[in-house]
PDB file of C-alpha atoms in Angstrom:
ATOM      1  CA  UNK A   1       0.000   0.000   0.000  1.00  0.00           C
ATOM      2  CA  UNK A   2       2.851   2.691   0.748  1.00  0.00           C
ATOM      3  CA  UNK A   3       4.786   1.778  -2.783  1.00  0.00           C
ATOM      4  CA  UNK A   4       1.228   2.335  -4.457  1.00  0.00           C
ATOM      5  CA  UNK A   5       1.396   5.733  -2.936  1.00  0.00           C
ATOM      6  CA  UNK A   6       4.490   6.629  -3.014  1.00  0.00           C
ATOM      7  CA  UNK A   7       5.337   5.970  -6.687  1.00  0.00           C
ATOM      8  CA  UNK A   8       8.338   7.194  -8.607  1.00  0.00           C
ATOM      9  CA  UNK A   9       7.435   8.598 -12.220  1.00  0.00           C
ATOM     10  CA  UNK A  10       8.957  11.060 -14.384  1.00  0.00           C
ATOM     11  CA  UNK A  11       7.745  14.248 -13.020  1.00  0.00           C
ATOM     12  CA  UNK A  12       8.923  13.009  -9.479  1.00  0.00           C
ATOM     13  CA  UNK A  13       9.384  10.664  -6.478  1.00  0.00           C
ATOM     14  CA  UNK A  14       6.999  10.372  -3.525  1.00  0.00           C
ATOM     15  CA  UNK A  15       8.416   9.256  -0.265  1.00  0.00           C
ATOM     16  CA  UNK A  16       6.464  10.266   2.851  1.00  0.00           C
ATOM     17  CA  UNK A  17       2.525   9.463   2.052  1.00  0.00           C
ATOM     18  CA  UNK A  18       0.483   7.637   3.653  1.00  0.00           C
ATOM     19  CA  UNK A  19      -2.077   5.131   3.518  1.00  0.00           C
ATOM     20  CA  UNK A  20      -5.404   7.265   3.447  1.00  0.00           C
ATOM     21  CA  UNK A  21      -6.030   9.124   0.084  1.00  0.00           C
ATOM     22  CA  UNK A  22      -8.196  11.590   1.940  1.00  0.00           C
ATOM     23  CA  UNK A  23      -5.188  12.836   3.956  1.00  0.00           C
ATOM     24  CA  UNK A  24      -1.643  11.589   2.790  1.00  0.00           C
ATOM     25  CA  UNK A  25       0.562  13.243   5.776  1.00  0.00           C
ATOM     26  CA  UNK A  26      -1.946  11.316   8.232  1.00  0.00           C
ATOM     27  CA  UNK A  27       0.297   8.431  10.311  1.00  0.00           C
ATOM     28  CA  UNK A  28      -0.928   5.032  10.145  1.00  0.00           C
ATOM     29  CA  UNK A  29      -0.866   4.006  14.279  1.00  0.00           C
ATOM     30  CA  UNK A  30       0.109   0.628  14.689  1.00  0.00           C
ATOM     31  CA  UNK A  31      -0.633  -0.911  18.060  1.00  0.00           C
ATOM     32  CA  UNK A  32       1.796  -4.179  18.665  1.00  0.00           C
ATOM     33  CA  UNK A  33       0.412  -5.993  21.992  1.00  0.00           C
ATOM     34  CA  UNK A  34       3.646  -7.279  24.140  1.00  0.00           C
ATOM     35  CA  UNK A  35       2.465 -10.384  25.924  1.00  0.00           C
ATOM     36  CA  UNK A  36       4.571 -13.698  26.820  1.00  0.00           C
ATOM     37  CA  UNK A  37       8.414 -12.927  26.472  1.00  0.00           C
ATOM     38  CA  UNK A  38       7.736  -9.278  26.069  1.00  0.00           C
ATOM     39  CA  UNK A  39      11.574  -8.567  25.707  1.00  0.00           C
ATOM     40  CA  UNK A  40      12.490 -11.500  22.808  1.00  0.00           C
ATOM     41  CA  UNK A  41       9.039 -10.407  20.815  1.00  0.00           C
ATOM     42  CA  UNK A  42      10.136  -6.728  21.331  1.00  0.00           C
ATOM     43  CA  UNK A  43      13.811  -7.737  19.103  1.00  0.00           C
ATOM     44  CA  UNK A  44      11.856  -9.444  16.959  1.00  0.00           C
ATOM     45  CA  UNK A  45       8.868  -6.614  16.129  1.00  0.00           C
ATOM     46  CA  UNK A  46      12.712  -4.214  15.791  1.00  0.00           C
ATOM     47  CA  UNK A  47      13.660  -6.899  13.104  1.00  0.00           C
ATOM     48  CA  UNK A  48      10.201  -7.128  11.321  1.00  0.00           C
ATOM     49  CA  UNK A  49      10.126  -3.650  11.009  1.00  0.00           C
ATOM     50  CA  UNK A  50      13.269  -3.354   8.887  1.00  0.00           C
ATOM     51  CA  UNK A  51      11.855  -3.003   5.632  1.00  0.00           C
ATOM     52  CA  UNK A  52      10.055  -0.229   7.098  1.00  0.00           C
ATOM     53  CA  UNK A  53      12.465   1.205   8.407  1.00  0.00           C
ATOM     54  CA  UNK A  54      15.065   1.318   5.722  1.00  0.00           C
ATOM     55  CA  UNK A  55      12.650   2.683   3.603  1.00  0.00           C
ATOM     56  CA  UNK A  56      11.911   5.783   6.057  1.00  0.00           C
ATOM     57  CA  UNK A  57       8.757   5.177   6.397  1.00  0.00           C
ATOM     58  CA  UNK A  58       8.443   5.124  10.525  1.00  0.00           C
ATOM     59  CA  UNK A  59       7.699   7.718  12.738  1.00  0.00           C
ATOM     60  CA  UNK A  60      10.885   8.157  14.546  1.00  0.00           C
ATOM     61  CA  UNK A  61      12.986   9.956  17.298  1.00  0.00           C
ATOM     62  CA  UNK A  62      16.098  10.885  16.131  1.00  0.00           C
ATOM     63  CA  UNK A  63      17.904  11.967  19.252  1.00  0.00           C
ATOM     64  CA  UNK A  64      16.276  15.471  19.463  1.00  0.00           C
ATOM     65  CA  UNK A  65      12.725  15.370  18.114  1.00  0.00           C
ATOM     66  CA  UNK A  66      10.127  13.628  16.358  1.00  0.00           C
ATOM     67  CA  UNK A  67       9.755  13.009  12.438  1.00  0.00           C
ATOM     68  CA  UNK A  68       6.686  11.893  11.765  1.00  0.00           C
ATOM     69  CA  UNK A  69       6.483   8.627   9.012  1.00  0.00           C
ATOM     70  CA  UNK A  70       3.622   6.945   6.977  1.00  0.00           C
ATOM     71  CA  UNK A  71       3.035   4.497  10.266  1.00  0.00           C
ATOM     72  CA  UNK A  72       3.664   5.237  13.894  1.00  0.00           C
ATOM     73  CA  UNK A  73       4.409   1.766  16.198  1.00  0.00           C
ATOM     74  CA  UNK A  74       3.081   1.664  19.811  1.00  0.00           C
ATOM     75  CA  UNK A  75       4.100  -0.714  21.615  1.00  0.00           C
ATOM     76  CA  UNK A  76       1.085  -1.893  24.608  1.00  0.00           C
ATOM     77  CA  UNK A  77       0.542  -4.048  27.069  1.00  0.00           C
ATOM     78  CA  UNK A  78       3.437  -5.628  28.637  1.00  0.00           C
ATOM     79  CA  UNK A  79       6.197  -3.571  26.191  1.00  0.00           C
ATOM     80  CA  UNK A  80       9.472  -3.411  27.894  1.00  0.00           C
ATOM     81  CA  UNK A  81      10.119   0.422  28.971  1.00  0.00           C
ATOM     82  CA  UNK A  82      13.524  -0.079  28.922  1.00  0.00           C
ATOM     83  CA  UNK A  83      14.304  -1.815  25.697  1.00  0.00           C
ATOM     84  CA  UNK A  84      12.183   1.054  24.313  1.00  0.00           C
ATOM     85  CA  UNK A  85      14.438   3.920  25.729  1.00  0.00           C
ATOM     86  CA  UNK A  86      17.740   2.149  25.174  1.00  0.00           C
ATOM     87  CA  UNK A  87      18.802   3.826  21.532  1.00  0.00           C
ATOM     88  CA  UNK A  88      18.813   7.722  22.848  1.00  0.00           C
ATOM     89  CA  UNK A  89      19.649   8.554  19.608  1.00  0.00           C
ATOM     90  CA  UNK A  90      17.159   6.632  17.581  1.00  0.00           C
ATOM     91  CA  UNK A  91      13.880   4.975  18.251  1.00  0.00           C
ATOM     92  CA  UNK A  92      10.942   4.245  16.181  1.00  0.00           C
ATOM     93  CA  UNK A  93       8.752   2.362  18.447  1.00  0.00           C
ATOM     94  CA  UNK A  94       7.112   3.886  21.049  1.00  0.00           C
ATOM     95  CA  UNK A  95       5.272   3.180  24.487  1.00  0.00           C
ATOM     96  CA  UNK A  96       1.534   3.172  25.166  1.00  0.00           C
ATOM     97  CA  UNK A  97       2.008   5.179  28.772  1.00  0.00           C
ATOM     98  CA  UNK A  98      -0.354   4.797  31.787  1.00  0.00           C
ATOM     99  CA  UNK A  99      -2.725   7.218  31.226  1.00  0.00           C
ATOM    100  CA  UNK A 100      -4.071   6.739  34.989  1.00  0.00           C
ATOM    101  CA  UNK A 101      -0.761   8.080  36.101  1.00  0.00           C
ATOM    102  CA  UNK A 102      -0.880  11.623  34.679  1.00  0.00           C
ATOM    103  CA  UNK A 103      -2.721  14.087  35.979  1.00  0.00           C
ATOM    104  CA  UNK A 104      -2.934  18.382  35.460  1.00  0.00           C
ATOM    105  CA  UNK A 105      -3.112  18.857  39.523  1.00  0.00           C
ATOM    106  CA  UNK A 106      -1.218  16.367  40.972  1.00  0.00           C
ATOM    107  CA  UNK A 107       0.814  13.974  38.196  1.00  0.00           C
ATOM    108  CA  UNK A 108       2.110  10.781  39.760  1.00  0.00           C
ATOM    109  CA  UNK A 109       6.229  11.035  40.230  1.00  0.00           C
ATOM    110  CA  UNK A 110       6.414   7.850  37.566  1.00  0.00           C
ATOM    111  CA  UNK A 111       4.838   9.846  34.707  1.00  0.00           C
ATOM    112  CA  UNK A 112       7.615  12.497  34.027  1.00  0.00           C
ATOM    113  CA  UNK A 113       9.522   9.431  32.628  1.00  0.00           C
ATOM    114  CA  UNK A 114       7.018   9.217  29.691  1.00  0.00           C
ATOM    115  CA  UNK A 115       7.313  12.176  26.952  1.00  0.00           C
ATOM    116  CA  UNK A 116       6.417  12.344  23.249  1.00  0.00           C
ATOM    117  CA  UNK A 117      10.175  11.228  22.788  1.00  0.00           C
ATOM    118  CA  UNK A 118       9.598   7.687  23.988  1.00  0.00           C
ATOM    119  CA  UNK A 119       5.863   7.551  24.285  1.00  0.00           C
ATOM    120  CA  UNK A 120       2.686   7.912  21.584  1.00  0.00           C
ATOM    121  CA  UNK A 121      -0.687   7.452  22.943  1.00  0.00           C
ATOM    122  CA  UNK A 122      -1.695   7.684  27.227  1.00  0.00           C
ATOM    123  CA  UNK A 123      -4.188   4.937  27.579  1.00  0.00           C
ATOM    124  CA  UNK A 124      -6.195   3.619  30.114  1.00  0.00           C
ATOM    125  CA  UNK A 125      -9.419   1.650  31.375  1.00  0.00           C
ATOM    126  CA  UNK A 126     -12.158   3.662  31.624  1.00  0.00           C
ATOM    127  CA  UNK A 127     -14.327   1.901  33.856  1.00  0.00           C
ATOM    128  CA  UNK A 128     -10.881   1.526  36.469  1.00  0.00           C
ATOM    129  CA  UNK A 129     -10.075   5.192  36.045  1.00  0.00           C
ATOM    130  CA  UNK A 130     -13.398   7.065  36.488  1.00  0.00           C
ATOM    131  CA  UNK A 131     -15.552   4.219  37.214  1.00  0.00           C
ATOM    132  CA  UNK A 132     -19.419   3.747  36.097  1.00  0.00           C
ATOM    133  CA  UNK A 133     -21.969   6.116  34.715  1.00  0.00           C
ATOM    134  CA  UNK A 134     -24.565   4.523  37.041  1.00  0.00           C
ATOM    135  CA  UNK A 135     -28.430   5.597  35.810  1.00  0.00           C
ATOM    136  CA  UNK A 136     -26.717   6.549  32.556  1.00  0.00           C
ATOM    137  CA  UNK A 137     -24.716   9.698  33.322  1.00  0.00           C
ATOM    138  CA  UNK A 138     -21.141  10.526  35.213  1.00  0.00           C
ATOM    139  CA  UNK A 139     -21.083  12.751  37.977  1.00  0.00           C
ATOM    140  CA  UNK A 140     -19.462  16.057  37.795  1.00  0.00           C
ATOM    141  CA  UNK A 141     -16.717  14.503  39.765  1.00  0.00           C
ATOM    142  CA  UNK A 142     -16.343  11.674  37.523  1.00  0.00           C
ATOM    143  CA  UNK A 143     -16.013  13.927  34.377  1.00  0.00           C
ATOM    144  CA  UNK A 144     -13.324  16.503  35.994  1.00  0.00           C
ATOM    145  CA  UNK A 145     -11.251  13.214  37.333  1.00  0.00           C
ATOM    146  CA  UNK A 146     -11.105  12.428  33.193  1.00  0.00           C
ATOM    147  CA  UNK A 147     -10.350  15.506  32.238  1.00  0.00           C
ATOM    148  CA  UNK A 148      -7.519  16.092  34.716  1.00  0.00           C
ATOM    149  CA  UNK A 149      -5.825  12.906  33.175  1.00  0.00           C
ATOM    150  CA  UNK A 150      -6.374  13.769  29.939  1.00  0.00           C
ATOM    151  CA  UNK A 151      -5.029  17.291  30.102  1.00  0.00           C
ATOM    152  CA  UNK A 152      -1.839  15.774  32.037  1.00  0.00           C
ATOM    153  CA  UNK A 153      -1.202  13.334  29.780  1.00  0.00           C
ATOM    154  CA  UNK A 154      -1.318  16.021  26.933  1.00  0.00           C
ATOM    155  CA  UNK A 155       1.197  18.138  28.966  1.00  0.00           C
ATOM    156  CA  UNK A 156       3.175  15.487  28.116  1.00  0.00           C
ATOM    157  CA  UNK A 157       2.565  15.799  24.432  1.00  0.00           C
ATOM    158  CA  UNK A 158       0.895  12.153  24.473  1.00  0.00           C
ATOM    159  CA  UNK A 159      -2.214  11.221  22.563  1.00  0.00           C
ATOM    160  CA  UNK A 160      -4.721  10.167  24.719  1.00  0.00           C
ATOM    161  CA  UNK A 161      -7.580   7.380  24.724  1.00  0.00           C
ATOM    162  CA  UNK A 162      -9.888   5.157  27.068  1.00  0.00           C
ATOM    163  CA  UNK A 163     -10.087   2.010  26.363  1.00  0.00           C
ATOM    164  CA  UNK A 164     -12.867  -0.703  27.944  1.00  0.00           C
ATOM    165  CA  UNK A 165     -16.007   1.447  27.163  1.00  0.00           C
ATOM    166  CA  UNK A 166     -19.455   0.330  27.151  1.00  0.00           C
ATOM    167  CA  UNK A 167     -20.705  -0.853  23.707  1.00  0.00           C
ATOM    168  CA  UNK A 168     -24.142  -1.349  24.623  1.00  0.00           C
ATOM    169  CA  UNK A 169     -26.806  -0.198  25.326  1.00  0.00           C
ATOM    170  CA  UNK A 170     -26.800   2.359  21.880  1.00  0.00           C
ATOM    171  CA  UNK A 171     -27.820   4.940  24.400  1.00  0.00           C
ATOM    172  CA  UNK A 172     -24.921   4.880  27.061  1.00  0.00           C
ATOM    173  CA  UNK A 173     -22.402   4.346  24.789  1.00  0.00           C
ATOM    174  CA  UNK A 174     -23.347   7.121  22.619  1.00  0.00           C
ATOM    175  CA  UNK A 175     -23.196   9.447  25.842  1.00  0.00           C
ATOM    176  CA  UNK A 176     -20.199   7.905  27.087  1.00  0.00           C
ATOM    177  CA  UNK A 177     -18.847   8.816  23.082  1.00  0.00           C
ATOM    178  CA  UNK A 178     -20.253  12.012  23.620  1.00  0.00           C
ATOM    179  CA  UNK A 179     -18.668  12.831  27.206  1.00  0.00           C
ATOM    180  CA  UNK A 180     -15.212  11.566  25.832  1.00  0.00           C
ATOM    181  CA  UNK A 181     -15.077  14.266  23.316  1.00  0.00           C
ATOM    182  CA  UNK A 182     -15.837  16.792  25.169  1.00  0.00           C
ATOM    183  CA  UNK A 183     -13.403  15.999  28.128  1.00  0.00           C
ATOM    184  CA  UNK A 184     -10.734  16.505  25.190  1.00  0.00           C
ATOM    185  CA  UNK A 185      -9.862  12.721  24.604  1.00  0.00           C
ATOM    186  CA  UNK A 186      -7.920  12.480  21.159  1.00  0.00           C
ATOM    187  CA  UNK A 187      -9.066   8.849  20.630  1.00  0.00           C
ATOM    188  CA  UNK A 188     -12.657   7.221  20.827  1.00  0.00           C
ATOM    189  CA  UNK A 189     -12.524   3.696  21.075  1.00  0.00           C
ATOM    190  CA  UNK A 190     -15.487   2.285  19.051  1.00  0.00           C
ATOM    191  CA  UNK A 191     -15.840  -1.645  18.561  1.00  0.00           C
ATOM    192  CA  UNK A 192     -19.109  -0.576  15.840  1.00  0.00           C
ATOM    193  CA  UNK A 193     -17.215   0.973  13.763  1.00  0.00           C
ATOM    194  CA  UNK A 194     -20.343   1.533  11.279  1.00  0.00           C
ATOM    195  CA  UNK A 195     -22.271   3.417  14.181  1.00  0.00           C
ATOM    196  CA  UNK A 196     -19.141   5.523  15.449  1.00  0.00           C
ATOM    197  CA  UNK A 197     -18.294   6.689  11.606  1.00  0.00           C
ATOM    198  CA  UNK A 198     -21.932   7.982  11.275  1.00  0.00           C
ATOM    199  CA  UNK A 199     -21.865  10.159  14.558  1.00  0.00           C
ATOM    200  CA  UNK A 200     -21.844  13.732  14.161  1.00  0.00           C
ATOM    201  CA  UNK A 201     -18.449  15.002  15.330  1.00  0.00           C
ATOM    202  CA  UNK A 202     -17.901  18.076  14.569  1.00  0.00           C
ATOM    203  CA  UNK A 203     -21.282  18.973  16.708  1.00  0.00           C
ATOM    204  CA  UNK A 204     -19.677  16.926  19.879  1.00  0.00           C
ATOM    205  CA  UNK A 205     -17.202  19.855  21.062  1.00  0.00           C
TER     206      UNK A 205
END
């Protein structure tokens, strides 16, 4: 798919698009899960990623910022911190941080270690962070508890998203959607992904 869009032709060579015609500079975010043997799969997902790589085609830290690439790697669940931050001159995949551990009032002491130089998105479970909108709506306290994480996390030039979010009944989910957005979150995450592409966005504010 990136060779298709990134042809070379007579009147030129293409190198940095992306996969989505509608938006070429838009990164491709690809989530890796780290499970068993977290620190042999993390050599191996370096190795796979070669052809990427070599081609420049990975978002990347190059010892003193960010260039963005055609397809961003995150590495979640059990990614090794450490194998992640061990090239300080050169890294292209990056952590899924804690998102539970940032905060605008009072960040936890282990989040300063996670920065848009080693880290992409701030996740977390949304139910274990803020709990449950029992009789169908958060309280006031529930709502400024998300939206002190969120703007932390952002502080920290991290992209942020709850994961774990009800899916059912339409109704609650749709206000949970709805409550997200307007807390700031960068990233809904939508199992119907027919229902959450017809919702109208750019009214949700």
């Amino acid at each position: 798919m990136l060779e298709d869009q990134n042809p070379k032709t007579e009147f030129g060579e293409a190198s940095r698009n992306g996969v989505f015609d509608v938006d070429a500079e838009q990164s491709l975010t690809l989530l890796v899960d780290f499970k068993l043997d977290p620190h042999g799969t993390f050599d191996e997902v370096e190795r796979q990623l070669e052809p990427l790589r070599q081609r420049g085609w990975l978002t990347h830290f190059n010892g003193s910022d960010v260039i963005r690439g055609p397809v961003t790697v995150v590495g979640t669940g059990r990614t090794p911190f450490e194998k992640v931050i061990a090239n300080e001159t050169y890294r292209d995949i990056f952590m899924d941080a804690p998102l539970n551990l940032f905060s605008a009032k009072t960040p936890h002491p282990e989040s300063k270690k996670y920065n848009y130089t080693n880290s992409y998105y701030a996740s977390g479970d949304l139910y274990d962070a803020v709990g449950f909108p029992w009789l169908g709506r958060y309280t006031d306290a529930q709502i400024e508890k998300m939206r002190d994480h969120i703007e932390g996390a952002q502080q920290a030039g991290l992209v942020t998203r709850y994961w774990n979010t009800p899916g059912w009944p339409v109704g609650l989910r749709n206000y949970v959607w709805t409550t997200l957005v307007k807390a700031g979150a960068d990233i809904v995450n939508a199992d119907d992904i027919k229902a959450v592409s017809k919702e109208p966005w750019g009214t949700w504010g």
